[in-house]
Tab-separated table of N, CA and C in Angstrom:
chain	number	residue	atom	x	y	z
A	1381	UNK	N	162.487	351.431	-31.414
A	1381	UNK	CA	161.667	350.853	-30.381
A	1381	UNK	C	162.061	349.387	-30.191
A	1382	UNK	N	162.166	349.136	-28.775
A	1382	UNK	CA	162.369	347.704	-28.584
A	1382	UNK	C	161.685	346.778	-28.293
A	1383	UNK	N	161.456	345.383	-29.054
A	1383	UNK	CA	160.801	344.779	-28.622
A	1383	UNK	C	160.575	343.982	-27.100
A	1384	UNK	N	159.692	343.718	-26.638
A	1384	UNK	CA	159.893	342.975	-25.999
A	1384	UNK	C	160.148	341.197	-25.899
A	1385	UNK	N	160.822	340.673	-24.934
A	1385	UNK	CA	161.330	338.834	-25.356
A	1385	UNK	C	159.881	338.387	-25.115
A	1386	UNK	N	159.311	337.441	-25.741
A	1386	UNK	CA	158.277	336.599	-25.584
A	1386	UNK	C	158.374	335.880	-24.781
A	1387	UNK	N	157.536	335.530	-24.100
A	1387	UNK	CA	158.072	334.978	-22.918
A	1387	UNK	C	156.630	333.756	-23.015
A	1388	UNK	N	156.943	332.411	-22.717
A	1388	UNK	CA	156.024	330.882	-23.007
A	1388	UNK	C	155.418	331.460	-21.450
A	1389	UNK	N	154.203	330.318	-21.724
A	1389	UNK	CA	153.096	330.827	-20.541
A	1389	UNK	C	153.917	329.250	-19.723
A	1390	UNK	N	154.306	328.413	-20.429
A	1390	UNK	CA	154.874	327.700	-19.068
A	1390	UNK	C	156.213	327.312	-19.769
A	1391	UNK	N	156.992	327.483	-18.819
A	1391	UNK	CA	158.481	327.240	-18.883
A	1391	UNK	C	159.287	325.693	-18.283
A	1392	UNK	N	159.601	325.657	-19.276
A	1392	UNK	CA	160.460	324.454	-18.448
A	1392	UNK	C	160.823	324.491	-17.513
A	1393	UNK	N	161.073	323.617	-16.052
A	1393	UNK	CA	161.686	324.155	-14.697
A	1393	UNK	C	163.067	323.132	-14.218
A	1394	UNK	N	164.312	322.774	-14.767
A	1394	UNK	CA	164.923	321.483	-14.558
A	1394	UNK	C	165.128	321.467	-12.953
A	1395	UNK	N	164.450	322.170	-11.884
A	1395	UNK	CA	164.491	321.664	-11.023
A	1395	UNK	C	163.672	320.694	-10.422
A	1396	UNK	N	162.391	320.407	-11.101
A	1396	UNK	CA	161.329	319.216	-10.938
A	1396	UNK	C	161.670	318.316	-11.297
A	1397	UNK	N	161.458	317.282	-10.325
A	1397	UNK	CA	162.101	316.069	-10.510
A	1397	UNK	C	160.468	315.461	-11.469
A	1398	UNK	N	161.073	314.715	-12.840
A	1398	UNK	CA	160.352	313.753	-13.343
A	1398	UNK	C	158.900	312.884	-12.460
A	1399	UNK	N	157.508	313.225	-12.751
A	1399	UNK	CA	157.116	312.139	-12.004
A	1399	UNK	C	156.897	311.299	-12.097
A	1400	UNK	N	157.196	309.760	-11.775
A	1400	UNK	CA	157.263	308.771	-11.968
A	1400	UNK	C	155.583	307.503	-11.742
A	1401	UNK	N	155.463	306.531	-11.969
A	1401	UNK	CA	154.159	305.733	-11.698
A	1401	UNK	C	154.455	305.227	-9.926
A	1402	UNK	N	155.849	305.213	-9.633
A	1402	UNK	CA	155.857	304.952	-8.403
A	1402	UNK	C	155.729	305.931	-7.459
A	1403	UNK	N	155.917	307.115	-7.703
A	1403	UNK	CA	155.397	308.512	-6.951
A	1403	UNK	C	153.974	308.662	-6.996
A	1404	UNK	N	153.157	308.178	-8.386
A	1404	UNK	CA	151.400	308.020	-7.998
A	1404	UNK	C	151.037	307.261	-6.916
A	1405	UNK	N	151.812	305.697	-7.833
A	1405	UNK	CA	151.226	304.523	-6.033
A	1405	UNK	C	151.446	304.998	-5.084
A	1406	UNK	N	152.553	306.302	-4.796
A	1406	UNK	CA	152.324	306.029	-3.397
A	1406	UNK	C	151.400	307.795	-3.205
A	1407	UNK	N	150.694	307.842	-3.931
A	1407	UNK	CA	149.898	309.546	-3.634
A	1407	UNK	C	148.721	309.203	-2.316
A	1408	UNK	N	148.294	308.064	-2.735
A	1408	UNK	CA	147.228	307.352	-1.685
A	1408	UNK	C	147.350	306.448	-1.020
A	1409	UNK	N	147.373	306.357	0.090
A	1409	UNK	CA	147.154	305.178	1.080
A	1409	UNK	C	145.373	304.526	1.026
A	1410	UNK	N	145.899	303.216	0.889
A	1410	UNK	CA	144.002	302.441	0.535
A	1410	UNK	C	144.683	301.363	1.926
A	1411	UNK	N	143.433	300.516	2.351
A	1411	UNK	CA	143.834	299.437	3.572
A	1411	UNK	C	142.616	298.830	2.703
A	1412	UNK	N	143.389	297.819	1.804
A	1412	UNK	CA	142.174	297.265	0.888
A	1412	UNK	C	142.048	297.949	-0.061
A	1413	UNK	N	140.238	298.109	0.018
A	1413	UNK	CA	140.060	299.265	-1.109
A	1413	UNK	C	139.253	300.011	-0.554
A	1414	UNK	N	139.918	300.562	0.742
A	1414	UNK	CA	139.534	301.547	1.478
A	1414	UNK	C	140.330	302.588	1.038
A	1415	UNK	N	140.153	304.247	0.582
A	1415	UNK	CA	140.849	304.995	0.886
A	1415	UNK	C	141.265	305.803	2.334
A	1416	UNK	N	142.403	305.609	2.982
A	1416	UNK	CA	142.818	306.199	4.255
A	1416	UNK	C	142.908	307.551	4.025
A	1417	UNK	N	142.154	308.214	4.744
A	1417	UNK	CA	142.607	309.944	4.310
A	1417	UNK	C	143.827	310.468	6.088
A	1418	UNK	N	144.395	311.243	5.524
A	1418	UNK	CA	145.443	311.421	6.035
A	1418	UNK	C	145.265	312.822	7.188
A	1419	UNK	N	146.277	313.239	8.335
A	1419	UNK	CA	145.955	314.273	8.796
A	1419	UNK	C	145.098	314.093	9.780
A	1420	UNK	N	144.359	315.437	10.413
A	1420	UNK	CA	144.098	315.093	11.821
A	1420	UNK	C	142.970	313.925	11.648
A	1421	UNK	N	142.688	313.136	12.771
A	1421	UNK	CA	141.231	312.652	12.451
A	1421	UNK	C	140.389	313.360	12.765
A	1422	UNK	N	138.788	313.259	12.094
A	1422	UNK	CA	137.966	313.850	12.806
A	1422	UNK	C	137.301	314.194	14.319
A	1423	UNK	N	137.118	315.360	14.779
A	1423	UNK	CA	136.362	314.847	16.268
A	1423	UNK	C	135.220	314.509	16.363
A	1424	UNK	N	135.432	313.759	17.533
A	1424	UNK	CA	133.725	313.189	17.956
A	1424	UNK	C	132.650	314.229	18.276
A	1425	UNK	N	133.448	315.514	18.747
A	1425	UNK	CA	132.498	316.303	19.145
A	1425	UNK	C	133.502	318.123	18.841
A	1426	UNK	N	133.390	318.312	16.996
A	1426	UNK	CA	134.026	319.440	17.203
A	1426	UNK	C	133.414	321.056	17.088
A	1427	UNK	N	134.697	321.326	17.211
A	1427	UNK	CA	134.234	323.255	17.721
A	1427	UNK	C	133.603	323.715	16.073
A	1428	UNK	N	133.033	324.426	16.817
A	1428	UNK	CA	131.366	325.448	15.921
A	1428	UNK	C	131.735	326.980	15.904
A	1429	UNK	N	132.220	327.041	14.446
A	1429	UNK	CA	132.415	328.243	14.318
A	1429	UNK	C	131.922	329.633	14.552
A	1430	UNK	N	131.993	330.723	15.589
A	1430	UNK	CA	130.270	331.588	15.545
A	1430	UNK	C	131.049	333.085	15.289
A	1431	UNK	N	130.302	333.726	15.659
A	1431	UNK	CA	130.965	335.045	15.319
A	1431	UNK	C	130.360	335.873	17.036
A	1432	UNK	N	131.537	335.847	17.684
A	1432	UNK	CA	130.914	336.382	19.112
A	1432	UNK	C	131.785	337.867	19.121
A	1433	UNK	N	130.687	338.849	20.383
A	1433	UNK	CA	131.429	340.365	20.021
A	1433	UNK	C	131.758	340.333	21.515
A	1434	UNK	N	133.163	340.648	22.006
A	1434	UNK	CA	133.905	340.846	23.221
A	1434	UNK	C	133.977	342.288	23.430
A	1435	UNK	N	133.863	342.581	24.934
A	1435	UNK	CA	134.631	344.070	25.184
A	1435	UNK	C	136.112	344.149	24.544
A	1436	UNK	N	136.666	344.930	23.916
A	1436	UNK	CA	138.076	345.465	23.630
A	1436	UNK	C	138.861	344.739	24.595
A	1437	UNK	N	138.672	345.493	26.242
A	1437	UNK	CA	139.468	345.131	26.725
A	1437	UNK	C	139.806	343.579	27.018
A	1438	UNK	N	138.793	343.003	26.970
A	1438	UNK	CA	138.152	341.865	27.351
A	1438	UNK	C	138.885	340.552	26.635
A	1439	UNK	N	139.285	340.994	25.381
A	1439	UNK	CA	139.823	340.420	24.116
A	1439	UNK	C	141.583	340.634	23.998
A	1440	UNK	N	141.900	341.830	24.826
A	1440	UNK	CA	143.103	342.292	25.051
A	1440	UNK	C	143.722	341.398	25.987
A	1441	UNK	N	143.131	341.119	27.064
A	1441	UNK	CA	143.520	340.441	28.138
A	1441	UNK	C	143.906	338.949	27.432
A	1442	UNK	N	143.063	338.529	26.517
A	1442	UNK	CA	143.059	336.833	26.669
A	1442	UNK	C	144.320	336.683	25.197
A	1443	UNK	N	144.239	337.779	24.382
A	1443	UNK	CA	145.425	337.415	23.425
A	1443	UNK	C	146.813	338.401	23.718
A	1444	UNK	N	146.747	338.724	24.696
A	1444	UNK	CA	148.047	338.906	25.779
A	1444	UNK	C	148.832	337.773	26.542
A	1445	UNK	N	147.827	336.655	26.220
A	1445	UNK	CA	148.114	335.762	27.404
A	1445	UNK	C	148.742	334.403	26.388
A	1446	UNK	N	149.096	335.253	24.415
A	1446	UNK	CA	149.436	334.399	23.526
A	1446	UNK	C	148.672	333.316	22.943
A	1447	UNK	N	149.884	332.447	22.210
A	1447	UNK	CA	148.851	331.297	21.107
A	1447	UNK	C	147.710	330.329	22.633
A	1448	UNK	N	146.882	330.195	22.137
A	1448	UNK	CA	145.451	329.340	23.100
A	1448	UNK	C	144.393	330.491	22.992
A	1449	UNK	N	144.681	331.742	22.816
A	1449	UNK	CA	143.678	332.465	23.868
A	1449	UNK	C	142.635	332.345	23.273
A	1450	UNK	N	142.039	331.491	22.653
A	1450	UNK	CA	140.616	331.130	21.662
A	1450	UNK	C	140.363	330.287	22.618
A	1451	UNK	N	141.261	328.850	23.342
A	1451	UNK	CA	140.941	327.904	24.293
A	1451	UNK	C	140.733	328.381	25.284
A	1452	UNK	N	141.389	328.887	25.563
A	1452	UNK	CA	141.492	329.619	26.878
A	1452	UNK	C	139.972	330.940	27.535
A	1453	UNK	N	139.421	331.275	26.336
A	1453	UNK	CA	138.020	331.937	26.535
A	1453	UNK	C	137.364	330.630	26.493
A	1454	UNK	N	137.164	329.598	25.691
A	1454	UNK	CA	136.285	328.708	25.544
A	1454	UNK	C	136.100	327.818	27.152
A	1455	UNK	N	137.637	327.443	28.068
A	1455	UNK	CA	137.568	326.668	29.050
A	1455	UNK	C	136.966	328.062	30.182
A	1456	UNK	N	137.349	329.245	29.936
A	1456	UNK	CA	136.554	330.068	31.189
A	1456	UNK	C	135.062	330.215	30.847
A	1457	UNK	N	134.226	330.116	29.836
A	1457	UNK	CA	133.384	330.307	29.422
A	1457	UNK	C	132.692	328.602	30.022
A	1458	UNK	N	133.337	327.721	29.915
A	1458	UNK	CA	132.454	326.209	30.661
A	1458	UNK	C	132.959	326.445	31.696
A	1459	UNK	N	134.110	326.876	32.242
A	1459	UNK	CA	134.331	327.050	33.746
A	1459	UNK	C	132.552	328.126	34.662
A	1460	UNK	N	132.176	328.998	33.805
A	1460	UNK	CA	131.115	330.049	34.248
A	1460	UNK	C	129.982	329.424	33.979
A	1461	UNK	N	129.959	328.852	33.084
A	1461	UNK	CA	128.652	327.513	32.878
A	1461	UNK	C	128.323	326.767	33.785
A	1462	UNK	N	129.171	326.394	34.019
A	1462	UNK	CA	129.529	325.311	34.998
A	1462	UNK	C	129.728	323.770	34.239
A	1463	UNK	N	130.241	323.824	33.187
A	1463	UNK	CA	130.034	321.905	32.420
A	1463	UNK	C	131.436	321.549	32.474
A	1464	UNK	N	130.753	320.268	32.743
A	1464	UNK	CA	132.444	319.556	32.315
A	1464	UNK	C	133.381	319.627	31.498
A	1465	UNK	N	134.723	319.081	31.798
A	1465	UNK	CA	135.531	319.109	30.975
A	1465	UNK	C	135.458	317.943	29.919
A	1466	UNK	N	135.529	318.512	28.427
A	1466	UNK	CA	135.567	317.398	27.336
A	1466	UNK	C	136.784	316.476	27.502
A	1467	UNK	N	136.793	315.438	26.691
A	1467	UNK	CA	138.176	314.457	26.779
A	1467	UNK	C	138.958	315.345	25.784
């Protein structure tokens, strides 16, 4: 019967580069001793997740029409409202 090789729960990897104290300084951006968080900014006024139920076909049509078709129900849906357009 053969054994099996033991195998370490973590392995050395020599493709990771060393991390250094100058790779921390730069993990965060501060302006002061503000931390800057990174990525989109927040909106002033954002979308609200809901759980809405469409006809089949209804749903066919608008992700036929490709990547938006989430925007694209949302602007016909204030277009039938009748409200303005957001900035």
């Amino acid at each position: 019967m053969r054994r099996k090789k033991e195998v370490s729960a973590v392995e050395p990897d020599d493709d990771l580069p060393e991390i250094t104290a100058e790779m921390l300084d730069r993990a965060d951006l501060y302006h002061g001793d503000k931390l800057i968080r990174r990525g989109r900014p927040p909106s002033p006024a954002p979308k609200e997740a809901i759980k809405l139920r469409l006809d089949p076909e209804v749903l066919a049509y608008f992700r036929s029409l490709g990547p938006g078709w989430q925007t694209r129900i949302n602007a016909t849906l204030r277009r039938a409202a009748k409200l303005k357009k957001t900035a």
